[in-house]
mmCIF file of C-alpha atoms in Angstrom:
data_model
loop_
_atom_site.group_PDB
_atom_site.id
_atom_site.type_symbol
_atom_site.label_atom_id
_atom_site.label_comp_id
_atom_site.label_asym_id
_atom_site.label_seq_id
_atom_site.Cartn_x
_atom_site.Cartn_y
_atom_site.Cartn_z
ATOM 1 C CA MET A 241 -4.871 54.333 25.763
ATOM 2 C CA LEU A 242 -6.088 51.018 26.790
ATOM 3 C CA PRO A 243 -7.933 50.261 23.521
ATOM 4 C CA GLY A 244 -4.769 51.444 21.587
ATOM 5 C CA LEU A 245 -2.775 48.533 24.046
ATOM 6 C CA MET A 246 -5.612 46.130 23.020
ATOM 7 C CA ILE A 247 -4.562 46.774 20.031
ATOM 8 C CA ALA A 248 -0.879 46.679 20.374
ATOM 9 C CA VAL A 249 -1.575 43.074 22.102
ATOM 10 C CA LEU A 250 -3.669 41.673 19.246
ATOM 11 C CA VAL A 251 -1.279 42.993 16.579
ATOM 12 C CA ALA A 252 1.911 40.981 18.426
ATOM 13 C CA ALA A 253 -0.565 38.126 19.178
ATOM 14 C CA VAL A 254 -1.528 37.682 15.184
ATOM 15 C CA ILE A 255 2.519 38.459 14.393
ATOM 16 C CA GLY A 256 3.287 35.900 16.853
ATOM 17 C CA LEU A 257 0.908 33.094 15.427
ATOM 18 C CA VAL A 258 1.709 34.330 11.535
ATOM 19 C CA ILE A 259 5.487 33.220 13.017
ATOM 20 C CA TYR A 260 4.624 30.050 14.943
ATOM 21 C CA ASN A 261 2.275 29.296 11.111
ATOM 22 C CA MET A 262 5.735 29.192 9.214
ATOM 23 C CA SER A 263 8.211 27.812 11.781
ATOM 24 C CA ILE A 264 5.679 24.709 11.651
ATOM 25 C CA HIS A 265 5.099 25.097 7.783
ATOM 26 C CA LYS A 266 9.099 24.600 7.429
ATOM 27 C CA LYS A 267 8.890 21.671 9.331
ATOM 28 C CA MET A 268 6.415 20.658 7.428
ATOM 29 C CA GLY A 269 7.763 20.945 5.124
ATOM 30 C CA THR A 270 11.565 19.887 6.655
ATOM 31 C CA PHE A 271 9.610 16.464 8.003
ATOM 32 C CA SER A 272 8.350 16.523 4.260
ATOM 33 C CA ASN A 273 11.501 16.161 2.870
ATOM 34 C CA ILE A 274 13.097 13.993 5.614
ATOM 35 C CA ASN A 275 10.379 11.274 4.749
ATOM 36 C CA ASP A 276 10.781 12.158 1.014
ATOM 37 C CA LYS A 277 14.022 10.373 1.720
ATOM 38 C CA ILE A 278 12.938 7.482 4.138
ATOM 39 C CA ALA A 279 11.083 7.106 1.037
ATOM 40 C CA SER A 280 14.252 6.741 -1.271
ATOM 41 C CA LEU A 281 16.652 5.391 0.570
ATOM 42 C CA ASN A 282 13.241 2.208 0.874
ATOM 43 C CA VAL A 283 13.390 2.399 -2.837
ATOM 44 C CA LEU A 284 17.051 2.005 -2.910
ATOM 45 C CA GLN A 285 16.908 -0.995 -0.582
ATOM 46 C CA ASP A 286 14.619 -2.168 -2.990
ATOM 47 C CA PHE A 287 16.828 -2.430 -5.502
ATOM 48 C CA ILE A 288 19.665 -3.417 -3.164
ATOM 49 C CA ASP A 289 17.459 -6.906 -2.959
ATOM 50 C CA THR A 290 16.789 -7.035 -6.256
ATOM 51 C CA ILE A 291 20.741 -7.143 -8.044
ATOM 52 C CA GLY A 292 21.290 -9.631 -4.810
ATOM 53 C CA LYS A 293 18.606 -12.409 -6.237
ATOM 54 C CA ASP A 294 18.669 -15.479 -7.672
ATOM 55 C CA MET A 295 17.071 -14.723 -11.537
ATOM 56 C CA PRO A 296 18.092 -14.103 -14.711
ATOM 57 C CA ALA A 297 19.487 -10.646 -15.641
ATOM 58 C CA GLY A 298 16.643 -8.933 -17.570
ATOM 59 C CA ASP A 299 13.884 -10.213 -14.969
ATOM 60 C CA LYS A 300 15.720 -7.559 -13.055
ATOM 61 C CA VAL A 301 15.487 -5.019 -14.617
ATOM 62 C CA GLN A 302 12.096 -5.870 -14.900
ATOM 63 C CA VAL A 303 11.998 -6.061 -11.742
ATOM 64 C CA ILE A 304 12.988 -2.470 -11.168
ATOM 65 C CA ASN A 305 11.118 -1.134 -13.375
ATOM 66 C CA ASP A 306 8.030 -2.696 -11.314
ATOM 67 C CA ILE A 307 9.553 -1.112 -8.097
ATOM 68 C CA ILE A 308 9.894 2.534 -9.826
ATOM 69 C CA ILE A 309 6.003 1.789 -10.794
ATOM 70 C CA GLU A 310 5.141 1.025 -7.584
ATOM 71 C CA LYS A 311 7.258 3.132 -4.646
ATOM 72 C CA PHE A 312 6.157 6.111 -7.266
ATOM 73 C CA ALA A 313 3.062 5.807 -8.366
ATOM 74 C CA ILE A 314 4.444 6.663 -11.849
ATOM 75 C CA LYS A 315 1.979 5.732 -14.745
ATOM 76 C CA TYR A 316 4.491 4.642 -17.167
ATOM 77 C CA SER A 317 8.117 3.409 -16.909
ATOM 78 C CA THR A 318 10.210 2.147 -19.613
ATOM 79 C CA ILE A 319 14.049 1.540 -19.523
ATOM 80 C CA VAL A 320 15.252 0.564 -23.513
ATOM 81 C CA VAL A 321 19.468 -0.584 -23.302
ATOM 82 C CA PHE A 322 21.767 0.324 -26.447
ATOM 83 C CA ASN A 323 24.244 -3.467 -26.616
ATOM 84 C CA GLY A 324 26.154 -2.113 -29.186
ATOM 85 C CA ALA A 325 24.251 -3.551 -32.354
ATOM 86 C CA GLU A 326 20.754 -2.019 -31.287
ATOM 87 C CA TYR A 327 18.499 -0.582 -29.127
ATOM 88 C CA VAL A 328 16.778 -3.246 -26.984
ATOM 89 C CA LEU A 329 13.526 -2.387 -24.470
ATOM 90 C CA LYS A 330 14.630 -4.217 -21.323
ATOM 91 C CA ALA A 331 11.943 -3.220 -19.514
ATOM 92 C CA SER A 332 8.349 -1.609 -19.482
ATOM 93 C CA ASN A 333 4.212 -1.334 -18.571
ATOM 94 C CA VAL A 334 3.257 -0.010 -21.383
ATOM 95 C CA ASP A 335 1.573 -2.105 -24.130
ATOM 96 C CA GLU A 336 3.967 -4.196 -26.475
ATOM 97 C CA LYS A 337 2.252 -2.662 -29.304
ATOM 98 C CA HIS A 338 3.693 1.086 -28.914
ATOM 99 C CA TRP A 339 7.029 -0.967 -27.190
ATOM 100 C CA GLU A 340 8.442 0.348 -30.903
ATOM 101 C CA ALA A 341 8.037 3.874 -30.746
ATOM 102 C CA MET A 342 9.620 3.450 -26.656
ATOM 103 C CA LYS A 343 12.728 1.072 -29.221
ATOM 104 C CA ASN A 344 13.516 4.591 -31.472
ATOM 105 C CA LEU A 345 12.838 7.926 -28.705
ATOM 106 C CA HIS A 346 16.120 8.553 -29.328
ATOM 107 C CA THR A 347 15.627 9.067 -33.349
ATOM 108 C CA GLU A 348 13.028 12.412 -31.773
ATOM 109 C CA GLU A 349 14.480 15.512 -31.808
ATOM 110 C CA MET A 350 12.909 16.929 -28.738
ATOM 111 C CA PHE A 351 15.381 13.809 -26.884
ATOM 112 C CA LYS A 352 18.434 13.920 -29.142
ATOM 113 C CA ASP A 353 19.574 17.814 -27.275
ATOM 114 C CA SER A 354 18.969 15.773 -24.056
ATOM 115 C CA ILE A 355 21.010 12.578 -25.546
ATOM 116 C CA MET A 356 23.590 15.131 -26.625
ATOM 117 C CA THR A 357 23.909 16.689 -23.278
ATOM 118 C CA ALA A 358 23.293 13.902 -20.979
ATOM 119 C CA THR A 359 20.219 16.453 -18.492
ATOM 120 C CA PRO A 360 17.066 15.109 -18.040
ATOM 121 C CA LYS A 361 13.625 16.323 -20.823
ATOM 122 C CA TYR A 362 11.113 17.628 -19.230
ATOM 123 C CA VAL A 363 7.317 16.990 -21.981
ATOM 124 C CA THR A 364 3.855 18.032 -21.773
ATOM 125 C CA VAL A 365 0.867 19.103 -22.844
ATOM 126 C CA ASP A 366 -0.848 21.943 -22.005
ATOM 127 C CA LYS A 367 -4.664 20.483 -22.887
ATOM 128 C CA PRO A 368 -6.264 17.011 -22.332
ATOM 129 C CA ASP A 369 -6.756 17.028 -25.857
ATOM 130 C CA GLU A 370 -2.777 16.750 -27.238
ATOM 131 C CA LYS A 371 -0.340 14.283 -27.421
ATOM 132 C CA LEU A 372 2.985 14.888 -27.886
ATOM 133 C CA SER A 373 4.833 14.372 -30.403
ATOM 134 C CA TYR A 374 6.729 10.998 -30.082
ATOM 135 C CA GLN A 375 3.220 9.558 -29.694
ATOM 136 C CA LYS A 376 2.841 8.814 -34.031
ATOM 137 C CA MET A 377 0.055 5.890 -33.867
ATOM 138 C CA GLU A 378 -1.581 6.856 -29.859
ATOM 139 C CA MET A 379 -4.310 8.524 -28.816
ATOM 140 C CA GLY A 380 -2.691 10.767 -26.644
ATOM 141 C CA ARG A 381 -1.944 7.761 -24.335
ATOM 142 C CA ALA A 382 0.413 9.860 -22.434
ATOM 143 C CA LYS A 383 0.158 13.766 -21.812
ATOM 144 C CA SER A 384 3.885 14.825 -19.865
ATOM 145 C CA ALA A 385 7.348 13.008 -19.974
ATOM 146 C CA MET A 386 10.606 13.083 -18.341
ATOM 147 C CA PHE A 387 13.600 11.116 -20.179
ATOM 148 C CA PHE A 388 17.106 10.477 -18.805
ATOM 149 C CA PRO A 389 19.441 9.320 -21.496
ATOM 150 C CA LEU A 390 21.832 6.907 -19.416
ATOM 151 C CA TYR A 391 25.400 6.983 -19.333
ATOM 152 C CA ILE A 392 27.833 4.067 -18.224
ATOM 153 C CA ASP A 393 31.635 5.821 -17.990
ATOM 154 C CA ASN A 394 30.402 8.606 -20.168
ATOM 155 C CA ILE A 395 29.696 6.327 -22.393
ATOM 156 C CA TYR A 396 25.768 6.489 -23.829
ATOM 157 C CA ILE A 397 23.485 3.305 -23.272
ATOM 158 C CA GLY A 398 20.179 3.821 -23.662
ATOM 159 C CA TYR A 399 17.525 5.548 -21.572
ATOM 160 C CA TRP A 400 14.925 5.390 -19.257
ATOM 161 C CA ILE A 401 11.675 7.205 -19.981
ATOM 162 C CA ILE A 402 9.105 8.456 -17.247
ATOM 163 C CA GLU A 403 5.418 9.104 -18.196
ATOM 164 C CA SER A 404 1.903 10.287 -17.327
ATOM 165 C CA GLY A 405 -1.417 10.474 -18.641
ATOM 166 C CA GLU A 406 -1.667 13.677 -16.913
ATOM 167 C CA PRO A 407 -0.448 17.518 -18.902
ATOM 168 C CA HIS A 408 2.574 18.749 -16.378
ATOM 169 C CA SER A 409 2.394 15.669 -14.297
ATOM 170 C CA PHE A 410 6.524 15.789 -13.672
ATOM 171 C CA ALA A 411 6.535 19.894 -13.361
ATOM 172 C CA LYS A 412 6.847 19.618 -9.735
ATOM 173 C CA VAL A 413 8.342 16.594 -9.603
ATOM 174 C CA ASP A 414 11.537 16.519 -6.852
ATOM 175 C CA THR A 415 14.441 15.463 -9.794
ATOM 176 C CA SER A 416 17.355 15.035 -7.122
ATOM 177 C CA ILE A 417 14.969 11.691 -6.669
ATOM 178 C CA LEU A 418 14.402 10.589 -9.719
ATOM 179 C CA GLY A 419 17.981 11.586 -10.697
ATOM 180 C CA THR A 420 19.153 9.072 -7.886
ATOM 181 C CA VAL A 421 16.761 6.281 -8.370
ATOM 182 C CA LYS A 422 18.403 6.898 -12.641
ATOM 183 C CA GLU A 423 21.881 6.493 -11.261
ATOM 184 C CA ASN A 424 20.544 3.298 -9.075
ATOM 185 C CA ILE A 425 19.189 2.021 -12.882
ATOM 186 C CA ILE A 426 22.673 2.406 -14.398
ATOM 187 C CA ALA A 427 23.836 0.541 -11.007
ATOM 188 C CA VAL A 428 21.791 -2.094 -12.134
ATOM 189 C CA LEU A 429 21.896 -2.245 -15.544
ATOM 190 C CA LYS A 430 25.279 -2.600 -14.751
ATOM 191 C CA SER A 431 25.646 -6.283 -12.672
ATOM 192 C CA THR A 432 23.317 -7.799 -14.790
ATOM 193 C CA ALA A 433 25.302 -6.562 -18.364
ATOM 194 C CA TYR A 434 28.467 -8.416 -15.969
ATOM 195 C CA GLN A 435 25.901 -11.160 -14.775
ATOM 196 C CA ASN A 436 24.328 -11.411 -18.906
ATOM 197 C CA THR A 437 27.783 -11.829 -20.160
ATOM 198 C CA ILE A 438 28.454 -15.329 -17.701
ATOM 199 C CA GLU A 439 24.727 -16.415 -18.548
ATOM 200 C CA ASN A 440 25.077 -16.336 -22.009
ATOM 201 C CA ILE A 441 28.566 -16.544 -22.502
ATOM 202 C CA TYR A 442 28.780 -20.349 -22.994
ATOM 203 C CA ARG A 443 29.116 -22.261 -25.851
ATOM 204 C CA ILE A 444 27.724 -27.049 -27.231
ATOM 205 C CA ASP A 445 30.704 -28.657 -27.668
ATOM 206 C CA LYS A 446 30.746 -29.521 -31.241
ATOM 207 C CA SER A 447 32.071 -33.276 -30.500
ATOM 208 C CA THR A 448 29.600 -34.110 -27.737
ATOM 209 C CA ASN A 449 27.117 -31.780 -27.429
ATOM 210 C CA LEU A 450 27.787 -30.735 -23.691
ATOM 211 C CA ASN A 451 27.666 -27.390 -22.244
ATOM 212 C CA SER A 452 31.112 -25.832 -21.964
ATOM 213 C CA ALA A 453 32.472 -24.866 -18.348
ATOM 214 C CA GLU A 454 31.090 -21.071 -18.376
ATOM 215 C CA TYR A 455 27.701 -23.084 -18.364
ATOM 216 C CA LEU A 456 28.402 -23.550 -14.804
ATOM 217 C CA TYR A 457 28.648 -20.368 -13.728
ATOM 218 C CA GLY A 458 25.239 -18.614 -14.795
ATOM 219 C CA ASN A 459 22.313 -20.705 -15.746
ATOM 220 C CA ALA A 460 23.555 -23.926 -13.789
ATOM 221 C CA LYS A 461 24.152 -21.772 -10.563
ATOM 222 C CA ARG A 462 20.739 -21.157 -9.723
ATOM 223 C CA VAL A 463 20.524 -25.432 -9.710
ATOM 224 C CA ILE A 464 23.403 -25.318 -7.914
ATOM 225 C CA ASP A 465 22.145 -22.938 -5.694
ATOM 226 C CA LYS A 466 18.616 -24.630 -4.599
ATOM 227 C CA TYR A 467 20.293 -26.880 -2.082
ATOM 228 C CA ALA A 468 22.752 -25.561 1.132
ATOM 229 C CA GLN A 469 25.009 -28.196 -0.179
ATOM 230 C CA SER A 470 26.513 -29.791 -3.074
ATOM 231 C CA SER A 471 29.141 -31.943 -4.968
ATOM 232 C CA ILE A 472 31.412 -31.005 -7.681
ATOM 233 C CA CYS A 473 33.547 -33.870 -9.291
ATOM 234 C CA MET A 474 35.714 -33.471 -11.783
ATOM 235 C CA PHE A 475 37.657 -35.986 -14.047
ATOM 236 C CA THR A 476 40.305 -35.847 -16.543
ATOM 237 C CA ILE A 477 41.155 -38.443 -19.241
ATOM 238 C CA THR A 478 44.706 -39.187 -18.385
ATOM 239 C CA ASN A 479 46.243 -41.095 -20.978
ATOM 240 C CA ILE A 480 44.629 -38.820 -24.012
ATOM 241 C CA GLU A 481 47.503 -38.511 -25.216
ATOM 242 C CA GLN A 482 48.742 -42.052 -25.513
ATOM 243 C CA ILE A 483 45.141 -42.623 -27.477
ATOM 244 C CA ASN A 484 45.990 -39.608 -30.030
ATOM 245 C CA ALA A 485 49.957 -40.914 -30.155
ATOM 246 C CA LYS A 486 49.072 -44.801 -30.808
ATOM 247 C CA LEU A 487 45.714 -44.591 -32.468
ATOM 248 C CA GLY A 488 45.043 -41.114 -34.535
ATOM 249 C CA ARG A 489 43.642 -38.281 -33.062
ATOM 250 C CA ASP A 490 40.814 -39.284 -34.524
ATOM 251 C CA LYS A 491 40.205 -42.021 -31.966
ATOM 252 C CA GLY A 492 40.960 -39.390 -29.050
ATOM 253 C CA THR A 493 37.760 -37.783 -29.891
ATOM 254 C CA GLU A 494 35.780 -40.553 -29.685
ATOM 255 C CA THR A 495 37.175 -41.308 -26.918
ATOM 256 C CA ILE A 496 35.912 -38.387 -24.903
ATOM 257 C CA VAL A 497 32.770 -38.891 -27.699
ATOM 258 C CA LYS A 498 31.733 -42.210 -25.402
ATOM 259 C CA VAL A 499 33.073 -41.136 -22.175
ATOM 260 C CA SER A 500 30.656 -38.389 -22.257
ATOM 261 C CA ASN A 501 28.038 -40.313 -24.151
ATOM 262 C CA LEU A 502 28.478 -42.934 -20.577
ATOM 263 C CA VAL A 503 28.233 -40.224 -18.720
ATOM 264 C CA LYS A 504 24.995 -38.820 -19.605
ATOM 265 C CA THR A 505 23.161 -42.105 -19.914
ATOM 266 C CA LYS A 506 24.621 -42.470 -15.974
ATOM 267 C CA ILE A 507 23.323 -39.269 -13.680
ATOM 268 C CA PHE A 508 20.099 -37.561 -13.209
ATOM 269 C CA SER A 509 18.019 -34.346 -15.340
ATOM 270 C CA GLU A 510 18.871 -32.951 -12.248
ATOM 271 C CA TYR A 511 22.485 -33.175 -12.031
ATOM 272 C CA ILE A 512 25.119 -30.835 -14.348
ATOM 273 C CA PHE A 513 27.161 -32.008 -16.790
ATOM 274 C CA VAL A 514 29.757 -29.954 -19.018
ATOM 275 C CA ARG A 515 33.124 -30.434 -20.850
ATOM 276 C CA TYR A 516 35.194 -27.912 -19.030
ATOM 277 C CA MET A 517 38.025 -28.205 -20.946
ATOM 278 C CA GLY A 518 40.065 -30.795 -23.187
ATOM 279 C CA PRO A 519 39.727 -33.951 -21.913
ATOM 280 C CA LYS A 520 38.015 -32.601 -18.458
ATOM 281 C CA PHE A 521 35.127 -33.317 -17.198
ATOM 282 C CA ALA A 522 32.974 -31.941 -14.095
ATOM 283 C CA VAL A 523 29.573 -32.704 -12.942
ATOM 284 C CA ALA A 524 27.893 -30.764 -10.999
ATOM 285 C CA PHE A 525 26.139 -33.503 -8.173
ATOM 286 C CA SER A 526 22.687 -30.996 -6.839
ATOM 287 C CA GLY A 527 22.214 -31.277 -3.496
ATOM 288 C CA VAL A 528 24.068 -34.458 -2.984
ATOM 289 C CA ASN A 529 26.957 -34.485 -0.302
ATOM 290 C CA MET A 530 30.337 -36.322 -0.598
ATOM 291 C CA ASP A 531 29.526 -39.757 0.531
ATOM 292 C CA GLY A 532 26.135 -39.424 -1.057
ATOM 293 C CA VAL A 533 27.999 -39.873 -4.462
ATOM 294 C CA ILE A 534 31.358 -41.599 -3.499
ATOM 295 C CA SER A 535 29.940 -44.914 -4.988
ATOM 296 C CA PHE A 536 27.688 -43.747 -7.824
ATOM 297 C CA ILE A 537 31.545 -42.133 -9.021
ATOM 298 C CA THR A 538 33.042 -45.279 -8.215
ATOM 299 C CA SER A 539 30.833 -47.684 -10.307
ATOM 300 C CA MET A 540 30.472 -44.724 -13.282
ATOM 301 C CA LYS A 541 34.696 -45.052 -13.692
ATOM 302 C CA ASN A 542 34.797 -48.898 -13.544
ATOM 303 C CA GLU A 543 32.212 -48.250 -16.727
ATOM 304 C CA ILE A 544 34.232 -45.736 -18.371
ATOM 305 C CA GLU A 545 37.894 -47.733 -18.154
ATOM 306 C CA LYS A 546 35.579 -50.733 -20.212
ATOM 307 C CA ILE A 547 35.581 -48.424 -23.024
ATOM 308 C CA GLN A 548 37.535 -49.893 -26.036
ATOM 309 C CA ILE A 549 38.731 -47.311 -28.513
ATOM 310 C CA ILE A 550 39.956 -49.647 -31.255
ATOM 311 C CA LYS A 551 41.452 -48.746 -34.335
ATOM 312 C CA GLY A 552 41.814 -51.822 -37.170
ATOM 313 C CA GLY A 553 44.276 -51.744 -39.809
ATOM 314 C CA GLU A 554 46.590 -54.330 -41.647
ATOM 315 C CA GLY A 555 48.385 -55.396 -38.932
ATOM 316 C CA GLY A 556 44.872 -56.462 -36.801
ATOM 317 C CA SER A 557 43.503 -54.944 -35.139
ATOM 318 C CA VAL A 558 44.507 -52.540 -31.506
ATOM 319 C CA PHE A 559 42.297 -50.973 -28.732
ATOM 320 C CA MET A 560 42.826 -49.251 -25.401
ATOM 321 C CA LYS A 561 40.870 -48.006 -23.288
ATOM 322 C CA PRO A 562 40.074 -44.709 -21.448
ATOM 323 C CA ARG A 563 42.120 -43.997 -17.984
ATOM 324 C CA THR A 564 40.905 -41.790 -15.596
ATOM 325 C CA ASN A 565 41.573 -39.402 -13.047
ATOM 326 C CA PHE A 566 39.131 -37.788 -10.527
ATOM 327 C CA VAL A 567 39.054 -35.635 -7.610
ATOM 328 C CA VAL A 568 35.541 -33.905 -5.703
ATOM 329 C CA ALA A 569 35.040 -30.915 -3.692
ATOM 330 C CA THR A 570 31.852 -30.235 -1.366
ATOM 331 C CA TYR A 571 30.715 -26.463 -2.849
ATOM 332 C CA TYR A 572 28.323 -24.914 0.027
ATOM 333 C CA LYS A 573 25.742 -22.597 -1.481
ATOM 334 C CA GLY A 574 26.692 -18.139 -1.341
ATOM 335 C CA THR A 575 30.454 -19.480 -1.964
ATOM 336 C CA GLY A 576 31.914 -19.131 -5.145
ATOM 337 C CA LEU A 577 31.727 -22.015 -7.188
ATOM 338 C CA GLU A 578 34.967 -20.268 -9.373
ATOM 339 C CA GLU A 579 37.400 -21.457 -6.601
ATOM 340 C CA VAL A 580 36.092 -25.027 -6.422
ATOM 341 C CA THR A 581 36.137 -25.855 -9.604
ATOM 342 C CA LYS A 582 39.820 -24.192 -9.785
ATOM 343 C CA LYS A 583 40.549 -25.939 -7.568
ATOM 344 C CA LEU A 584 39.624 -29.060 -8.207
ATOM 345 C CA GLU A 585 41.770 -28.011 -11.797
ATOM 346 C CA GLU A 586 45.488 -27.641 -10.192
ATOM 347 C CA TYR A 587 44.574 -31.040 -7.831
ATOM 348 C CA LEU A 588 44.289 -32.929 -11.934
ATOM 349 C CA ASP A 589 47.105 -30.462 -13.298
ATOM 350 C CA GLU A 590 49.038 -31.805 -10.828
ATOM 351 C CA ALA A 591 48.385 -35.374 -9.910
ATOM 352 C CA ASP A 592 51.411 -37.367 -11.542
ATOM 353 C CA LYS A 593 49.861 -38.740 -15.038
ATOM 354 C CA SER A 594 49.656 -42.380 -13.853
ATOM 355 C CA GLU A 595 47.683 -42.037 -11.111
ATOM 356 C CA SER A 596 43.854 -42.887 -11.504
ATOM 357 C CA ASN A 597 41.699 -42.464 -8.455
ATOM 358 C CA ILE A 598 38.574 -41.090 -7.369
ATOM 359 C CA ASN A 599 40.432 -38.561 -4.494
ATOM 360 C CA CYS A 600 38.098 -36.185 -2.191
ATOM 361 C CA ILE A 601 39.583 -32.301 -1.117
#
């Protein structure tokens, strides 16, 4: 009986150890999954931080790609976007000589079905001396890859592809985490598309060679936001309609050009000067408070109103001088610059046409 009892005890102990080990393994797996989730959340926070950074839209996409490469230890990562006319490589750590091939993966048969069905595509080789078929001019740089078509509101906009130098490298990867990363790439592309539009929508005014108002909210804003506080000034030529009527529209255009040329010679390079609309102009005095610009504006206003616009004729010469109305407000970094300019514009539009002051609001 004693040996039998000992055997039973040993069997029970072994079974207990097996159950315990299985429990430990399960817990370790749970902790691993939790750690994976925490790691992915940290990556998402990095994405969010990047979106909020004050940098050009194109640079943000490259930073996001660099984060992906670092955090997930991926050999190669490339983001390609269709802009409506052509495929553009937005970010990649692949050697530049391969960029043309990476921009044309949508033409590869192996990826067409992935694009059509909006599903990821995993491709690999079985032997180290083989190479993936889309690598036209390469000696097997990548041995496995995952291709993710990108869609915004069910509209195909491009793709993200990650590559490894090892066969079957992505066979056991957690696709749910990569799927989350893909969705956040899409979110970044959406936000930067809007930013890119703002940065590039401005035009150069043909008469004055000044940037248009949109420039303030894109490239110029990064200059202005180097400072916690700036002064935004807007002014208009209040008698431009009278100049047009009395001297002719060509003289009205000449007035606008002469005014803009004078202001150009007076302001420092770090200040932003744009033709806002029609006879309105805006100047962003970066890093200068309102008290610091009033005397400068007063001097500039006086010089503008000394300009003579002359028209000769059989009855002799006729001349007029521009009359201006100025308004200034404070802009604080982090607030809406467009709200400040809107307030300034509304003030000038609603002011009496005979008003010719320097107003602080």
